[in-house]
Short mmCIF file of C-alpha atoms in Angstrom, two decimals:
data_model
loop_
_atom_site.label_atom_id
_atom_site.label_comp_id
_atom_site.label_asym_id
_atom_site.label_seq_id
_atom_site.Cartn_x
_atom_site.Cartn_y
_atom_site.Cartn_z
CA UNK A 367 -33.56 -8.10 11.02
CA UNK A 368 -33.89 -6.88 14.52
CA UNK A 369 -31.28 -4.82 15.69
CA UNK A 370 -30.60 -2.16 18.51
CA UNK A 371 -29.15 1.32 17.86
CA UNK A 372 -25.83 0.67 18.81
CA UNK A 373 -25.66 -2.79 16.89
CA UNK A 374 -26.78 0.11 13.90
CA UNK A 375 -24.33 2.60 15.05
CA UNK A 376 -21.42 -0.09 14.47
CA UNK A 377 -23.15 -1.09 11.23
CA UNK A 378 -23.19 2.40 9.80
CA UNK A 379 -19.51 3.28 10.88
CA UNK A 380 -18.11 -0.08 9.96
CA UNK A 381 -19.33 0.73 6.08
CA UNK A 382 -18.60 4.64 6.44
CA UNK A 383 -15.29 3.38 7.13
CA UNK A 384 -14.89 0.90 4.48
CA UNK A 385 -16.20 3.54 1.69
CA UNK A 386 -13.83 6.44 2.99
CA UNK A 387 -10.46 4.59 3.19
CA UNK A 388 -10.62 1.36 1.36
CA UNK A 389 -10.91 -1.62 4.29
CA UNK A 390 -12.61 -1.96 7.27
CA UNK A 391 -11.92 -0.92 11.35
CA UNK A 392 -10.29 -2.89 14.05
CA UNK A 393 -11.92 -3.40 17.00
CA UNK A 394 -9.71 -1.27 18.63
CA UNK A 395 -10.63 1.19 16.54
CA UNK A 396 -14.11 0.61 16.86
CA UNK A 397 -14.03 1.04 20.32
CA UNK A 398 -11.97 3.83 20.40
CA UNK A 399 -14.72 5.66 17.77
CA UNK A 400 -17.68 4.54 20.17
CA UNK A 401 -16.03 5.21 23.04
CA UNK A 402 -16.56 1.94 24.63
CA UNK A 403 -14.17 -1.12 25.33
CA UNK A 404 -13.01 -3.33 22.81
CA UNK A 405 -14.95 -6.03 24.69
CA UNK A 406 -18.05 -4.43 24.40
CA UNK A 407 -17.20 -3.63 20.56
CA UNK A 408 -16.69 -7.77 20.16
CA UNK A 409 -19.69 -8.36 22.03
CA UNK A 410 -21.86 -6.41 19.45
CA UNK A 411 -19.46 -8.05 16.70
CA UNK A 412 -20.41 -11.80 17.59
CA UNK A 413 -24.06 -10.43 17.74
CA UNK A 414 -24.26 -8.87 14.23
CA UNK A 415 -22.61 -11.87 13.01
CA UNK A 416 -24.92 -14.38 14.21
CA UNK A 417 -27.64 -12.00 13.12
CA UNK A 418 -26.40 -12.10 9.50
CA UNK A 419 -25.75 -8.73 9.45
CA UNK A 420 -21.97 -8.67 9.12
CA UNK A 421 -19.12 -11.01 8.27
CA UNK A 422 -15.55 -11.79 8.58
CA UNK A 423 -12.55 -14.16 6.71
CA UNK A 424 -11.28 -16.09 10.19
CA UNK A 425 -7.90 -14.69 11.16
CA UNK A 426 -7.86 -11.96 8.41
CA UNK A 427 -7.35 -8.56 10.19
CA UNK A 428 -9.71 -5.79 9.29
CA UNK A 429 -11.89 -7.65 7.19
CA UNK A 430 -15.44 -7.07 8.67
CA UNK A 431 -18.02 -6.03 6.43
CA UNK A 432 -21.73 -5.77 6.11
CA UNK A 433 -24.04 -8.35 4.37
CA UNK A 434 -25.92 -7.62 1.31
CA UNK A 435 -29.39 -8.40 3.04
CA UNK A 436 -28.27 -5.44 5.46
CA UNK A 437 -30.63 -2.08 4.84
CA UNK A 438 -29.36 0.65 7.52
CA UNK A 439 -32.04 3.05 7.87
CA UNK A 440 -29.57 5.94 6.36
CA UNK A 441 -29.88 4.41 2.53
CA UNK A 442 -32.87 5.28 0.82
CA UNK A 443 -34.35 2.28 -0.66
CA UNK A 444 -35.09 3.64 -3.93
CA UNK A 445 -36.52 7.10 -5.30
CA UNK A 446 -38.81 7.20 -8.59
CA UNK A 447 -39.43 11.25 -10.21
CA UNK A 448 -42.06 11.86 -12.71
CA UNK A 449 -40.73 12.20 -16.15
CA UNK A 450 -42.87 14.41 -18.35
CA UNK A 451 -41.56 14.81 -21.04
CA UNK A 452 -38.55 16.34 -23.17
CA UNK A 453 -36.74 19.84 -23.06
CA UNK A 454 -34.63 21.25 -26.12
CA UNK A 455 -31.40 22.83 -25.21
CA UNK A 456 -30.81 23.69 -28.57
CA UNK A 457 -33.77 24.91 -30.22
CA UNK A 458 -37.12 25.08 -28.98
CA UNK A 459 -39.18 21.75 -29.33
CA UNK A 460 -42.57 21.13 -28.88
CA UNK A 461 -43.17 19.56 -24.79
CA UNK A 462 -45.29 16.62 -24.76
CA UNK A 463 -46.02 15.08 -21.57
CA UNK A 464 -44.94 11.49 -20.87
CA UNK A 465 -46.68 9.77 -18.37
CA UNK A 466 -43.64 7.97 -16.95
CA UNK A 467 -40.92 7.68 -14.15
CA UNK A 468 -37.60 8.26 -14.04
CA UNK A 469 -36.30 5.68 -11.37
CA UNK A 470 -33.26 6.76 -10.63
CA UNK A 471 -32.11 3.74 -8.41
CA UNK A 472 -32.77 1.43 -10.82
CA UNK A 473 -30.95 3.71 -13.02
CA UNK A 474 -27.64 3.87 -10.89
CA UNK A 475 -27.86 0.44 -9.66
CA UNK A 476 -26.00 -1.86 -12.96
CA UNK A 477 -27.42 -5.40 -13.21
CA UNK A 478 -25.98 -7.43 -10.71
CA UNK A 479 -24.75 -5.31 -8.75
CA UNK A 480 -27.62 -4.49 -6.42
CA UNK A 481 -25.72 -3.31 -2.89
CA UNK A 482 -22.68 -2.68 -4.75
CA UNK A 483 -22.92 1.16 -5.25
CA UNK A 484 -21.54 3.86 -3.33
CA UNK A 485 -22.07 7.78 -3.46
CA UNK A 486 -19.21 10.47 -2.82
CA UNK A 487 -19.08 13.94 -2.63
CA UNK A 488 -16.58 15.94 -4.87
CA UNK A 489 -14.20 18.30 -2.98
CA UNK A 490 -12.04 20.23 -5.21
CA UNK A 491 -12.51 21.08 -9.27
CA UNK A 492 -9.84 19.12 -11.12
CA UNK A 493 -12.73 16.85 -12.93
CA UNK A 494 -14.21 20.28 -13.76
CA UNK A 495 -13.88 19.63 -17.60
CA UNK A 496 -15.61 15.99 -16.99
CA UNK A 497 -18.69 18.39 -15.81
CA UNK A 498 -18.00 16.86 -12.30
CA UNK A 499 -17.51 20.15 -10.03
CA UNK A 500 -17.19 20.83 -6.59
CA UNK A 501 -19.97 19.52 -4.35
CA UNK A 502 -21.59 17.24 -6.90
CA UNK A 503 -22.19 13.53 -5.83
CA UNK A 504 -20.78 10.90 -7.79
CA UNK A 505 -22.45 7.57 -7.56
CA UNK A 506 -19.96 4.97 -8.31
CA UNK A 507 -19.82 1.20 -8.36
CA UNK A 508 -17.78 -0.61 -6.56
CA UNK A 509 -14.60 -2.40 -8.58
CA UNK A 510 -11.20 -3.21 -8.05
CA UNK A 511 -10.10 -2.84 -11.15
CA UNK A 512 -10.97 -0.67 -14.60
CA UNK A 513 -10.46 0.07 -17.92
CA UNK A 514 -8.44 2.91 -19.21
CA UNK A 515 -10.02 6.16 -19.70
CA UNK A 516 -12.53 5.46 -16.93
CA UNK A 517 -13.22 7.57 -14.23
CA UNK A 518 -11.80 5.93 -10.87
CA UNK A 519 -11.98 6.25 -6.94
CA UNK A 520 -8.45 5.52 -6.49
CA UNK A 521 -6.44 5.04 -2.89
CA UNK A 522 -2.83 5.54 -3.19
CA UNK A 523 -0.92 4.05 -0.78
CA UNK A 524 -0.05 7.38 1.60
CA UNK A 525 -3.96 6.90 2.54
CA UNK A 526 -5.25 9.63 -0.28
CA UNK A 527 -8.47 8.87 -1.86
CA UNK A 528 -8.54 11.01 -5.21
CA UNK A 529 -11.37 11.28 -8.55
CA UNK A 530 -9.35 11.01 -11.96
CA UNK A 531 -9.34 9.38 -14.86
CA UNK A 532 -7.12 6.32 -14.94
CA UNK A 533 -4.77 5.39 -17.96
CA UNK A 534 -2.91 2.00 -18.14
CA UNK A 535 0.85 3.56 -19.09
CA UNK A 536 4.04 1.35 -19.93
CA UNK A 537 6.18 0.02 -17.62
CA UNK A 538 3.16 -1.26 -15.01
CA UNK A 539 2.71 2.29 -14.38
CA UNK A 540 -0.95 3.89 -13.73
CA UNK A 541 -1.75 7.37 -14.66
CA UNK A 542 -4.26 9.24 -12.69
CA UNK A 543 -5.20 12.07 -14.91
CA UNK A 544 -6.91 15.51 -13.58
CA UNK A 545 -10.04 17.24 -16.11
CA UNK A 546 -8.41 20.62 -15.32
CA UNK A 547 -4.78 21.87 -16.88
CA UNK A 548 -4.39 23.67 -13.71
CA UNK A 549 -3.25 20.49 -12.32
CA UNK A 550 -0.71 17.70 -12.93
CA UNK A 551 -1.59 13.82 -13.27
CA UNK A 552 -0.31 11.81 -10.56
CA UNK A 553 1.70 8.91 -12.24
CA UNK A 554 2.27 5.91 -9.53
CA UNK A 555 3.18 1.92 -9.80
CA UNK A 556 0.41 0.00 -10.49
CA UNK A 557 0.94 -1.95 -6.99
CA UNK A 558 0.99 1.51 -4.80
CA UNK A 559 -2.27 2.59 -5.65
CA UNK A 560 -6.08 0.72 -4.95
CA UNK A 561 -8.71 1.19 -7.12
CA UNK A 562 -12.10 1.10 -5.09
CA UNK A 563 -14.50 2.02 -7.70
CA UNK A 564 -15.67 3.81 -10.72
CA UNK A 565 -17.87 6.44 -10.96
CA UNK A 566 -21.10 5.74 -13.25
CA UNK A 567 -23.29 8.96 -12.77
CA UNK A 568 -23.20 12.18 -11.26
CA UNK A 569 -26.24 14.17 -9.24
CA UNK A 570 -26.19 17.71 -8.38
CA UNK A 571 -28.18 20.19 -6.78
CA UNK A 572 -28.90 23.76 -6.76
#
């Protein structure tokens, strides 16, 4: 797919965008981000769309968003580490070398939902007792919905995109329970609060 750098530029902050709050940028707000005139922002628009590189619904606001096809040279387009073997945490076991590879897109990347997976980093220790901690990445899969007990990317409707694990309560009520007693779950109406996706590994590094 043969793009230009600003036709990439728009790509990039169009899914940035989408990832951080939950739906995608106006043109106007495009253009106010690039620093170029909403024209010029449509112009690139019609381009990317003919290219099959983005879509839209027809007169749906904000509902841009990239095709799966699309490879922005940003993602990494997989990553494979050698696996060697075992390591006791407990007590000592003998190491025998495997000769094998840990692929670790494969690994965060569920059946069928190739393009579909997102990565966030964690701000902030209230998943602390989930072994989540500040500046780990969770990789997550896109959803807009989950099961209770799962651990959730959730948008409430002030604009605040929070970790926690989500509980179905009574009353169409959603609990968004904290993994750290320092802090209090946030208990909302089902309808005022988004779920974009749920987390399904975390890396971190040292």
């Amino acid at each position: 797919m043969n793009l230009t750098p600003k036709q990439l530029h728009i790509l990039s902050r169009i899914r940035d965008i989408r990832l951080a709050r939950g739906y995608s940028p106006t043109m106007q707000e495009l253009a106010d981000e690039l620093g170029v005139s909403k024209v010029t922002v449509f112009e690139h628009v019609e381009a990317l769309i003919k290219k099959g590189a983005l879509r839209r619904q027809p007169n749906k606001a904000r509902s841009l968003e990239l095709c799966e096809e699309v490879d922005l040279p940003d993602e990494t387009t997989g990553l494979k580490l050698p696996l060697v073997g075992t390591i006791a945490a407990g007590s000592p076991i003998e190491a025998v070398e495997q000769r094998e590879h840990l692929d670790l897109e494969s690994m965060f990347t569920p059946p069928g939902s190739a393009g579909n997976t997102f990565v966030l980093q964690v701000r902030g220790d209230s998943m602390i007792d989930e072994h989540i901690a500040e500046g780990d990445y969770v990789i997550c899969e896109k959803r807009n919905a989950a099961r209770s007990g799962q651990t959730v990317v959730a948008l409430l409707d002030s604009g605040e995109a929070t970790l926690k694990k989500l509980y179905h309560e009574s009353g169409n009520k959603i609990r968004l329970q904290p993994a750290n007693d320092k802090y209090e779950p946030i208990i909302v109406e089902a309808g005022r609060v988004q779920i974009q996706g749920v987390a399904i590994g975390v890396v971190r590094s040292y």
